[in-house]
Coordinates of C-alpha atoms in Angstrom, one line a residue:
M181 CA -19.1 30.2 2.6
A182 CA -19.2 32.4 5.8
F183 CA -16.1 32.7 8.0
P184 CA -15.1 34.8 11.0
T185 CA -13.8 38.2 10.1
S186 CA -10.7 37.5 12.1
E187 CA -9.6 34.8 9.6
N188 CA -7.6 35.9 6.7
T189 CA -9.7 33.7 4.3
R190 CA -10.4 34.1 0.7
P191 CA -13.5 32.1 -0.6
T192 CA -12.9 29.8 -3.4
L193 CA -16.3 30.4 -5.0
G194 CA -18.2 33.6 -5.8
Y195 CA -20.5 35.1 -8.4
P196 CA -18.5 36.4 -11.4
G197 CA -17.8 40.1 -11.2
F198 CA -18.7 40.3 -7.5
A199 CA -16.0 38.0 -6.2
A200 CA -12.6 39.5 -5.3
R201 CA -9.7 37.6 -6.7
R202 CA -7.0 38.6 -4.2
K203 CA -8.8 40.1 -1.2
T204 CA -9.3 38.3 2.1
G205 CA -11.4 38.7 5.3
P206 CA -13.9 41.6 5.5
A207 CA -12.4 43.1 2.3
V208 CA -14.2 40.4 0.4
D209 CA -17.6 41.7 1.4
E210 CA -16.6 45.3 1.1
H211 CA -15.5 44.5 -2.5
A212 CA -18.9 42.9 -3.3
L213 CA -20.8 45.8 -1.8
T214 CA -18.8 48.2 -4.0
V215 CA -19.7 46.1 -7.1
L216 CA -23.3 46.1 -6.0
R217 CA -23.3 49.9 -5.8
L218 CA -22.1 50.0 -9.3
W219 CA -24.5 47.3 -10.5
L220 CA -27.5 49.4 -9.3
Y221 CA -26.6 51.9 -12.1
L222 CA -25.0 49.8 -14.8
P223 CA -25.6 46.0 -14.3
L224 CA -22.7 45.1 -16.7
V225 CA -20.4 44.0 -13.9
T226 CA -20.1 40.3 -14.7
S227 CA -17.2 41.1 -17.0
L228 CA -15.2 42.3 -14.0
G229 CA -14.6 38.6 -13.5
I230 CA -12.4 38.5 -16.7
C231 CA -11.2 42.2 -16.6
P232 CA -11.2 43.8 -13.1
D233 CA -9.9 47.0 -14.5
M234 CA -13.2 47.5 -16.3
G235 CA -14.8 48.7 -13.1
A236 CA -13.3 52.2 -13.2
R237 CA -14.6 52.8 -16.7
L238 CA -18.0 51.5 -15.9
A239 CA -18.1 53.8 -12.8
A240 CA -17.2 56.8 -14.9
A241 CA -19.9 55.9 -17.5
A242 CA -22.5 55.5 -14.7
A243 CA -21.6 58.9 -13.2
Q244 CA -21.9 60.6 -16.6
R245 CA -25.1 58.9 -17.5
F246 CA -27.0 59.5 -14.2
G247 CA -25.3 62.8 -13.1
L248 CA -23.9 61.2 -10.0
P249 CA -21.7 63.0 -7.4
D250 CA -18.2 64.0 -8.5
D251 CA -16.5 61.4 -6.2
F252 CA -18.7 58.5 -7.3
A253 CA -16.3 57.1 -9.9
A254 CA -13.2 57.6 -7.7
T255 CA -14.9 55.9 -4.8
I256 CA -15.9 52.9 -6.9
A257 CA -12.4 52.6 -8.3
A258 CA -10.8 52.8 -4.9
G259 CA -13.2 50.1 -3.5
L260 CA -12.4 47.7 -6.4
A261 CA -8.6 48.3 -6.3
E262 CA -6.3 45.6 -5.0
A263 CA -3.9 46.2 -2.2
P264 CA -0.5 47.3 -3.4
D265 CA 1.1 44.2 -1.8
A266 CA -1.4 41.7 -3.1
Q267 CA 0.7 38.8 -4.4
A268 CA -1.9 36.2 -5.1
P269 CA -1.2 34.3 -8.3
Q270 CA -3.3 35.2 -11.3
P271 CA -6.1 32.6 -12.2
A272 CA -5.0 29.9 -14.6
E273 CA -7.0 31.4 -17.5
H274 CA -4.8 34.5 -17.4
A275 CA -1.7 32.4 -18.1
R276 CA -3.2 31.6 -21.5
D277 CA -4.7 33.8 -24.1
T278 CA -8.3 33.4 -25.3
A279 CA -7.2 31.1 -28.1
G280 CA -5.7 28.7 -25.6
R281 CA -2.1 29.4 -26.3
A282 CA 0.4 30.0 -23.5
A283 CA 1.0 33.8 -23.1
R284 CA 4.5 34.9 -24.0
P285 CA 6.6 36.1 -21.0
G286 CA 6.5 39.9 -20.7
T287 CA 3.4 40.4 -22.7
P288 CA 0.4 42.2 -21.2
P289 CA -2.7 40.2 -20.1
P290 CA -4.7 39.2 -23.1
I291 CA -7.9 40.8 -21.7
G292 CA -7.6 44.5 -21.0
A293 CA -10.0 47.3 -20.2
V294 CA -9.0 49.7 -22.9
A295 CA -8.0 48.9 -26.5
D296 CA -5.6 50.9 -28.6
V297 CA -8.6 52.2 -30.6
R298 CA -11.0 54.1 -28.4
L299 CA -14.8 54.0 -28.5
D300 CA -15.3 56.6 -25.8
T301 CA -13.9 59.6 -27.8
S302 CA -15.8 62.1 -29.9
P303 CA -15.9 61.6 -32.8
V304 CA -15.2 57.9 -32.9
D305 CA -13.2 56.6 -35.9
W306 CA -15.5 53.8 -36.8
A307 CA -13.3 52.6 -39.6
A308 CA -10.5 52.1 -37.1
V309 CA -12.9 50.3 -34.7
R310 CA -14.0 47.9 -37.5
A311 CA -10.4 47.2 -38.4
S312 CA -9.5 46.6 -34.8
L313 CA -12.4 44.2 -34.4
A314 CA -11.2 42.3 -37.4
R315 CA -7.6 42.2 -36.1
A316 CA -8.9 40.7 -32.8
L317 CA -10.7 38.0 -34.8
H318 CA -7.4 37.1 -36.6
A319 CA -5.4 37.3 -33.4
S320 CA -7.7 34.7 -31.8
A321 CA -7.8 32.2 -34.7
T322 CA -6.5 28.7 -34.1
P323 CA -6.5 26.9 -37.5
D324 CA -4.3 24.2 -36.0
R325 CA -7.1 23.1 -33.8
D326 CA -9.8 20.6 -35.1
D327 CA -12.5 21.3 -32.5
R328 CA -13.0 25.0 -33.3
L329 CA -11.4 27.8 -35.3
F330 CA -12.4 30.9 -33.2
P331 CA -13.2 31.1 -29.5
G332 CA -16.9 31.7 -29.0
D333 CA -19.9 30.5 -27.2
P334 CA -19.7 26.9 -25.9
R335 CA -22.7 26.1 -27.9
Q336 CA -20.5 25.7 -31.0
F337 CA -19.4 22.4 -29.5
N338 CA -23.1 21.2 -29.2
E339 CA -24.0 22.4 -32.7
A340 CA -21.2 22.5 -35.2
P341 CA -17.7 24.1 -34.8
G342 CA -18.1 25.4 -38.3
G343 CA -21.6 26.7 -37.7
F344 CA -23.0 30.0 -38.6
A345 CA -24.3 31.3 -35.2
H346 CA -21.4 30.2 -32.9
G347 CA -18.8 28.7 -35.2
A348 CA -16.3 29.5 -37.9
A349 CA -18.8 30.1 -40.8
G350 CA -20.4 33.1 -39.1
V351 CA -17.0 34.7 -38.4
L352 CA -15.9 34.3 -42.0
W353 CA -19.2 35.7 -43.2
A354 CA -18.8 38.8 -41.0
L355 CA -15.2 39.3 -42.2
S356 CA -16.5 39.0 -45.8
V357 CA -19.4 41.5 -45.5
A358 CA -17.1 43.9 -43.6
G359 CA -14.5 43.8 -46.3
G360 CA -11.9 42.1 -44.1
E361 CA -9.0 39.8 -45.1
R362 CA -10.4 36.4 -46.0
G363 CA -7.6 34.2 -44.7
T364 CA -7.0 31.1 -46.8
P365 CA -6.2 28.9 -43.7
Y366 CA -9.6 29.8 -42.4
E367 CA -11.3 28.7 -45.6
D368 CA -9.3 25.5 -45.6
W369 CA -10.4 24.8 -42.0
L370 CA -14.1 25.4 -43.0
L371 CA -13.8 23.1 -46.0
R372 CA -12.4 20.4 -43.7
A373 CA -15.3 20.9 -41.3
A374 CA -17.8 20.7 -44.1
R375 CA -16.6 17.2 -45.0
A376 CA -17.4 15.9 -41.5
D377 CA -20.8 14.6 -40.7
H378 CA -23.2 17.3 -39.6
V379 CA -25.6 16.2 -37.0
R380 CA -27.9 19.1 -37.9
P381 CA -28.9 20.3 -41.3
G382 CA -30.2 23.8 -40.2
F383 CA -28.9 27.2 -41.1
H384 CA -27.5 28.8 -38.0
D385 CA -26.6 25.5 -36.3
G386 CA -25.5 23.2 -39.1
A387 CA -24.9 22.4 -42.7
H388 CA -26.9 25.0 -44.6
G389 CA -25.2 27.9 -42.8
V390 CA -21.8 26.5 -43.6
A391 CA -22.8 25.9 -47.2
H392 CA -24.1 29.5 -47.5
V393 CA -20.7 30.9 -46.5
L394 CA -18.7 28.5 -48.6
D395 CA -20.7 29.6 -51.6
R396 CA -20.1 33.3 -50.7
L397 CA -16.4 32.6 -50.6
G398 CA -16.4 31.0 -54.0
H399 CA -16.4 27.3 -53.0
H400 CA -19.5 26.5 -55.0
A401 CA -19.1 22.8 -55.5
A402 CA -18.3 22.1 -51.9
A403 CA -21.4 24.2 -50.9
R404 CA -23.7 22.2 -53.2
E405 CA -22.3 18.9 -52.1
L406 CA -22.9 19.8 -48.4
I407 CA -26.5 20.7 -49.2
D408 CA -27.0 17.4 -51.0
R409 CA -25.6 15.5 -48.0
A410 CA -27.9 17.4 -45.6
R411 CA -31.1 16.5 -47.5
A412 CA -32.0 13.5 -45.5
G413 CA -31.9 15.5 -42.3
V414 CA -34.1 18.2 -43.8
E415 CA -36.7 15.5 -44.7
E416 CA -36.9 14.5 -41.0
M417 CA -36.9 18.1 -39.7
T418 CA -39.7 19.2 -37.4
D419 CA -38.3 22.6 -36.3
V420 CA -39.9 25.4 -38.4
S421 CA -37.6 28.3 -37.3
L422 CA -35.0 30.3 -39.2
Y423 CA -32.4 29.3 -36.6
G424 CA -32.3 25.6 -37.1
G425 CA -35.5 24.6 -39.0
L426 CA -37.4 24.7 -42.2
A427 CA -37.3 28.5 -42.7
G428 CA -33.6 28.7 -42.6
V429 CA -33.1 25.8 -45.0
G430 CA -35.7 27.2 -47.3
L431 CA -34.2 30.6 -47.4
N432 CA -30.8 29.2 -48.2
L433 CA -32.2 27.1 -51.0
L434 CA -33.8 30.2 -52.5
H435 CA -30.4 31.9 -52.2
F436 CA -29.0 29.3 -54.5
V437 CA -32.0 29.4 -56.8
G438 CA -31.4 33.1 -57.4
D439 CA -33.3 34.4 -60.5
D440 CA -33.4 30.9 -62.1
P441 CA -37.1 29.9 -62.2
G442 CA -36.1 26.5 -63.5
H443 CA -33.6 25.6 -60.7
A444 CA -34.3 22.2 -59.3
W445 CA -34.0 23.5 -55.7
L446 CA -36.9 25.8 -56.2
K447 CA -39.2 22.8 -56.1
E448 CA -37.6 21.8 -52.8
A449 CA -38.0 25.3 -51.4
R450 CA -41.7 25.2 -52.3
E451 CA -42.1 21.9 -50.6
L452 CA -40.6 23.3 -47.4
A453 CA -42.9 26.3 -47.7
A454 CA -45.9 24.0 -47.9
R455 CA -44.6 22.3 -44.7
A456 CA -44.2 25.7 -43.0
V457 CA -47.8 26.6 -43.9
D458 CA -49.0 23.3 -42.5
A459 CA -47.3 24.2 -39.3
L460 CA -49.1 27.5 -39.2
D461 CA -52.4 25.7 -39.6
D462 CA -52.0 22.7 -37.3
G463 CA -52.5 24.6 -34.0
R464 CA -49.4 23.3 -32.3
P465 CA -46.8 25.7 -30.7
H466 CA -43.8 24.3 -32.5
G467 CA -41.5 25.4 -29.7
I468 CA -42.5 29.1 -30.3
D469 CA -45.7 30.1 -28.7
R470 CA -46.7 29.1 -25.2
A471 CA -49.5 30.0 -22.8
R472 CA -49.1 33.5 -21.4
G473 CA -47.2 33.7 -18.2
E474 CA -45.0 30.6 -18.9
P475 CA -41.3 31.1 -19.7
G476 CA -40.2 30.1 -23.2
T477 CA -42.3 32.2 -25.6
H478 CA -40.0 32.5 -28.6
G479 CA -41.5 35.1 -31.0
G480 CA -39.0 36.8 -33.1
L481 CA -36.8 36.5 -36.2
L482 CA -34.6 33.5 -35.5
R483 CA -36.7 31.4 -33.1
G484 CA -40.2 32.6 -33.9
W485 CA -42.9 32.8 -36.6
S486 CA -41.3 35.9 -38.2
G487 CA -38.5 33.8 -39.6
V488 CA -41.2 31.6 -41.2
G489 CA -42.8 34.7 -42.5
L490 CA -39.5 35.9 -44.0
F491 CA -39.2 32.5 -45.8
L492 CA -42.7 32.7 -47.2
L493 CA -42.2 36.3 -48.3
R494 CA -39.0 35.3 -50.2
T495 CA -40.9 32.4 -51.7
Y496 CA -43.6 34.9 -52.9
E497 CA -40.9 37.1 -54.4
A498 CA -39.4 34.1 -56.2
T499 CA -42.7 32.7 -57.6
G500 CA -45.1 35.6 -57.7
E501 CA -47.8 33.5 -56.1
D502 CA -50.0 35.6 -53.8
A503 CA -50.8 32.8 -51.3
Y504 CA -47.3 32.8 -50.0
L505 CA -47.5 36.5 -49.2
R506 CA -50.8 36.1 -47.4
H507 CA -49.3 33.2 -45.3
A508 CA -46.2 35.4 -44.6
V509 CA -48.6 38.0 -43.1
R510 CA -50.3 35.3 -41.0
A511 CA -46.9 34.2 -39.6
V512 CA -46.0 37.7 -38.5
H513 CA -49.5 38.1 -37.0
R514 CA -48.9 35.0 -35.0
D515 CA -45.7 36.5 -33.6
L516 CA -47.6 39.7 -32.8
D517 CA -50.0 37.6 -30.8
L518 CA -47.0 36.8 -28.5
C519 CA -46.2 40.5 -27.9
V520 CA -47.2 42.7 -24.9
L521 CA -47.6 46.4 -25.1
R522 CA -45.5 48.1 -22.4
E523 CA -46.7 51.3 -20.8
E524 CA -44.2 53.4 -22.7
G525 CA -45.8 52.3 -26.0
V526 CA -43.2 49.7 -26.9
L527 CA -44.1 46.2 -28.1
H528 CA -42.0 43.4 -26.6
V529 CA -42.2 39.6 -27.0
D530 CA -43.7 38.1 -23.8
G531 CA -41.0 35.9 -22.4
G532 CA -43.0 34.9 -19.4
F533 CA -40.9 36.4 -16.6
R534 CA -39.5 39.2 -18.8
S535 CA -40.2 41.0 -22.0
L536 CA -37.8 40.8 -24.9
P537 CA -36.9 43.3 -27.7
Y538 CA -34.1 41.4 -29.4
L539 CA -33.3 39.9 -32.8
E540 CA -33.1 36.2 -32.1
T541 CA -36.1 36.2 -29.7
G542 CA -37.8 39.6 -29.4
S543 CA -39.8 42.3 -31.1
V544 CA -37.2 44.1 -33.3
G545 CA -36.8 40.8 -35.2
I546 CA -40.5 40.8 -35.9
G547 CA -40.2 44.4 -36.9
L548 CA -37.5 43.7 -39.6
V549 CA -39.8 41.2 -41.3
A550 CA -42.9 43.4 -40.9
D551 CA -41.0 46.2 -42.5
L552 CA -40.1 44.1 -45.5
L553 CA -43.7 43.1 -45.9
T554 CA -44.7 46.7 -46.3
D555 CA -43.1 46.6 -49.7
H556 CA -45.9 44.3 -50.8
T557 CA -48.9 44.7 -48.6
D558 CA -50.9 47.3 -46.8
D559 CA -51.9 45.0 -43.9
P560 CA -53.4 47.3 -41.2
R561 CA -52.2 45.3 -38.2
I562 CA -48.6 45.4 -39.4
A563 CA -48.8 49.1 -40.2
E564 CA -50.2 49.8 -36.7
A565 CA -47.6 47.6 -35.0
L566 CA -44.5 48.9 -36.8
P567 CA -43.9 52.1 -34.7
A568 CA -44.1 50.2 -31.5
L569 CA -41.8 47.5 -32.8
A570 CA -39.3 50.1 -34.0
L571 CA -39.5 51.8 -30.7
A572 CA -38.3 48.5 -29.1
A573 CA -34.9 49.2 -30.7
R574 CA -34.5 52.2 -28.5
S575 CA -33.2 50.6 -25.3
P576 CA -30.6 52.8 -23.6
L577 CA -29.7 50.2 -21.0
T578 CA -28.7 46.9 -22.6
V579 CA -26.7 44.3 -20.6
E580 CA -25.3 42.3 -23.5
S581 CA -23.3 43.7 -26.5
Q582 CA -24.0 40.9 -28.8
L583 CA -25.9 40.7 -32.1
F584 CA -28.5 38.1 -31.4
N585 CA -29.7 39.2 -28.0
G586 CA -28.0 42.5 -27.2
R587 CA -27.0 46.0 -28.2
A588 CA -25.4 45.2 -31.6
G589 CA -28.7 43.7 -32.8
L590 CA -30.7 46.6 -31.5
L591 CA -28.3 49.0 -33.2
A592 CA -28.8 47.2 -36.5
A593 CA -32.6 47.1 -36.0
A594 CA -32.8 50.8 -35.1
H595 CA -30.9 51.6 -38.3
A596 CA -33.3 49.4 -40.4
L597 CA -36.5 50.6 -38.8
R598 CA -35.7 54.3 -38.4
R599 CA -38.5 55.5 -40.7
H600 CA -41.1 53.8 -38.5
L601 CA -39.9 55.5 -35.3
P602 CA -42.6 57.8 -33.7
A603 CA -41.6 61.3 -32.8
T604 CA -42.0 60.7 -29.1
A605 CA -39.4 58.9 -27.1
S606 CA -39.5 55.9 -24.9
E607 CA -38.8 55.9 -21.2
G608 CA -35.2 56.8 -20.5
A609 CA -34.6 58.5 -23.8
E610 CA -34.8 62.2 -24.7
A611 CA -37.5 63.3 -27.1
G612 CA -36.3 62.9 -30.6
A613 CA -33.2 61.1 -29.6
D614 CA -31.6 59.0 -32.4
P615 CA -31.5 55.4 -31.2
V616 CA -28.6 54.6 -33.6
A617 CA -26.5 57.4 -32.0
E618 CA -27.6 56.2 -28.5
H619 CA -26.3 52.6 -29.2
L620 CA -23.1 53.8 -30.9
G621 CA -22.5 56.1 -28.0
S622 CA -23.0 53.4 -25.4
L623 CA -21.1 50.6 -27.1
H624 CA -17.9 51.5 -25.2
W625 CA -19.6 50.3 -22.0
H626 CA -19.1 46.7 -23.1
A627 CA -15.8 46.9 -25.0
L628 CA -12.6 45.2 -23.7
A629 CA -9.3 44.6 -25.4
H630 CA -7.6 41.4 -26.7
R631 CA -3.9 42.0 -27.3
G632 CA -4.7 45.7 -27.7
E633 CA -7.6 45.2 -30.2
V634 CA -11.2 45.9 -29.6
A635 CA -13.0 42.8 -28.3
F636 CA -16.4 42.1 -26.7
P637 CA -17.5 39.7 -24.0
G638 CA -19.8 36.9 -25.0
H639 CA -23.0 35.7 -23.3
S640 CA -23.3 36.9 -19.7
G641 CA -19.9 38.5 -19.9
L642 CA -18.1 35.4 -18.7
R643 CA -15.5 35.2 -21.5
L644 CA -14.5 36.9 -24.7
S645 CA -16.3 35.7 -27.8
M646 CA -15.5 36.0 -31.4
D647 CA -18.6 34.4 -32.9
L648 CA -21.4 36.0 -34.8
A649 CA -24.2 35.4 -32.4
T650 CA -22.6 36.6 -29.2
G651 CA -19.2 38.2 -29.9
N652 CA -16.9 40.3 -32.1
A653 CA -18.0 39.0 -35.5
G654 CA -21.6 40.1 -34.8
V655 CA -20.6 43.5 -33.6
L656 CA -18.4 43.9 -36.6
A657 CA -21.2 42.9 -39.0
A658 CA -23.6 45.4 -37.3
L659 CA -21.1 48.2 -37.4
S660 CA -20.3 47.5 -41.0
Y661 CA -24.1 47.8 -41.8
V662 CA -24.7 51.0 -39.8
T663 CA -21.4 52.9 -40.1
D664 CA -20.1 51.8 -43.5
G665 CA -23.2 51.1 -45.7
G666 CA -22.6 47.3 -45.7
P667 CA -25.4 44.7 -46.0
P668 CA -27.6 43.8 -43.1
P669 CA -25.7 41.8 -40.4
L670 CA -27.6 38.6 -41.1
P671 CA -28.4 36.9 -44.5
F672 CA -31.8 37.2 -46.2
L673 CA -32.7 40.6 -44.7
G674 CA -31.8 42.8 -47.6
R675 CA -34.6 44.3 -49.7
A676 CA -35.3 42.2 -52.8
G677 CA -34.0 43.9 -55.9
R678 CA -37.4 44.4 -57.4
A679 CA -38.9 45.9 -54.2
A680 CA -35.8 48.0 -53.6
A681 CA -36.1 49.4 -57.1
G682 CA -39.8 50.1 -56.5
A683 CA -41.0 47.4 -58.9
D684 CA -42.7 44.1 -58.3
H685 CA -42.6 41.3 -60.8
G686 CA -41.3 43.5 -63.5
L687 CA -44.0 46.2 -63.3
P688 CA -43.1 49.9 -63.5
A689 CA -42.2 51.6 -60.2
D690 CA -45.4 53.5 -60.1
D691 CA -47.5 50.4 -60.8
R692 CA -46.2 48.1 -58.2
R693 CA -48.7 45.3 -57.4
R694 CA -49.8 45.2 -53.8
I695 CA -51.8 42.6 -52.1
P696 CA -55.0 44.1 -50.5
C697 CA -55.2 43.4 -46.8
D698 CA -58.8 42.2 -46.9
R699 CA -58.2 39.1 -49.0
P700 CA -58.8 35.7 -47.4
V701 CA -55.6 34.2 -45.9
G702 CA -56.3 30.5 -46.7
G703 CA -55.4 28.7 -49.8
D704 CA -53.0 26.2 -51.3
T705 CA -49.5 27.3 -52.0
A706 CA -48.8 24.6 -54.6

């Protein structure tokens, strides 16, 4: 990759965000050094690879955040600017929009640094932001394609194009909970996808997530047919997680059971709960816990034992059988065993080479389930851990904007866990600072524009994403929850009607039955 400075050479390879598109010779290294200077303050620079104009805005944000010299932002902007006579052709991806269609002559580039609706003003019009996010989703849709409906993380092609986490189902769910336009062509597309063979039966990666959304959109028969077809895969399932395993399938079955104690699927949900309890007892890691110091520890809501705990909690609420609640507490304890207490008093999941606070894998996901458990139990370990779990949502510097492992998820968790936050602040935050306001105030660091509408980069900032896990749909769902009183940004996280009303199993609000924390935790769930 090295070449003499006298040669007017432009390298063909380079790290996204640090590589100059049109510069040659020594200017290539000078550009990378300018990006490095910015990265030291705000390491969100990978997205410069898809939107070079984002650099000036990041530099201004860094200068404001850290009180840098007055000329810092201008110096960074000048170092990133292209020469006026630079005539190198745009990369091929800029000749097409994020949906894969050829850009119309005379239209602006599909990825811009500033949308028509601003997130860096005060006050922010959050209703306008949510509407713009939804319009970006519609603008990117390709119902004429069979392989996917919305651009998102490439994992949708490994899982299911209609899937909940990375495919069409999650986007339609987000539009639904945010009150957006449903779009009949989108529903037709999802119905066609539902008729195809699904390799996986899980919730976030397969058939059960698609069925959940179809049911929400009123396609009840298609949803039930899909669940029936997925049954054989569930019988062979070894994954226990909420993402793609027993917990996600069981929670979805309980959703369909509703308040009907005679529903045939309640028996199936109880059988899955028994399998989940067996997994708790068999001593195997199940892809979740590892020896300390080894990468791959997956404690948290979607990949960890807390998702199992949520399933067992909902089974308890559906049946009233105390054993399920005790096992739910055990599951959350097992995730707490995977956490480390950082010096600022924050609990994070031990990921081996880093500690994790996020929803999918991380401590705030544990906190959401622990918080729901407090409606039914006075377990001392959970009560002691909750302030440190809630404090994990206060993370001023977050590289990703996404719901599953980024700022949108931390924003939603901070909103849900506010009552557990201690009065003292974590490192980097002012005493008494509101973490919800912090995340809302920093969301503009990540924002880009797709055809003038607010859009967010996906995993690692390498491309725009519209999916629920990594892109616009997830940010929309989180903002609907926090700024518009919508439901939580993921299914199954709302407080049960009985608990929310202060009653449990029909008892008066002031006589709610609670499970003492000192009862034995063993027992048969049958």
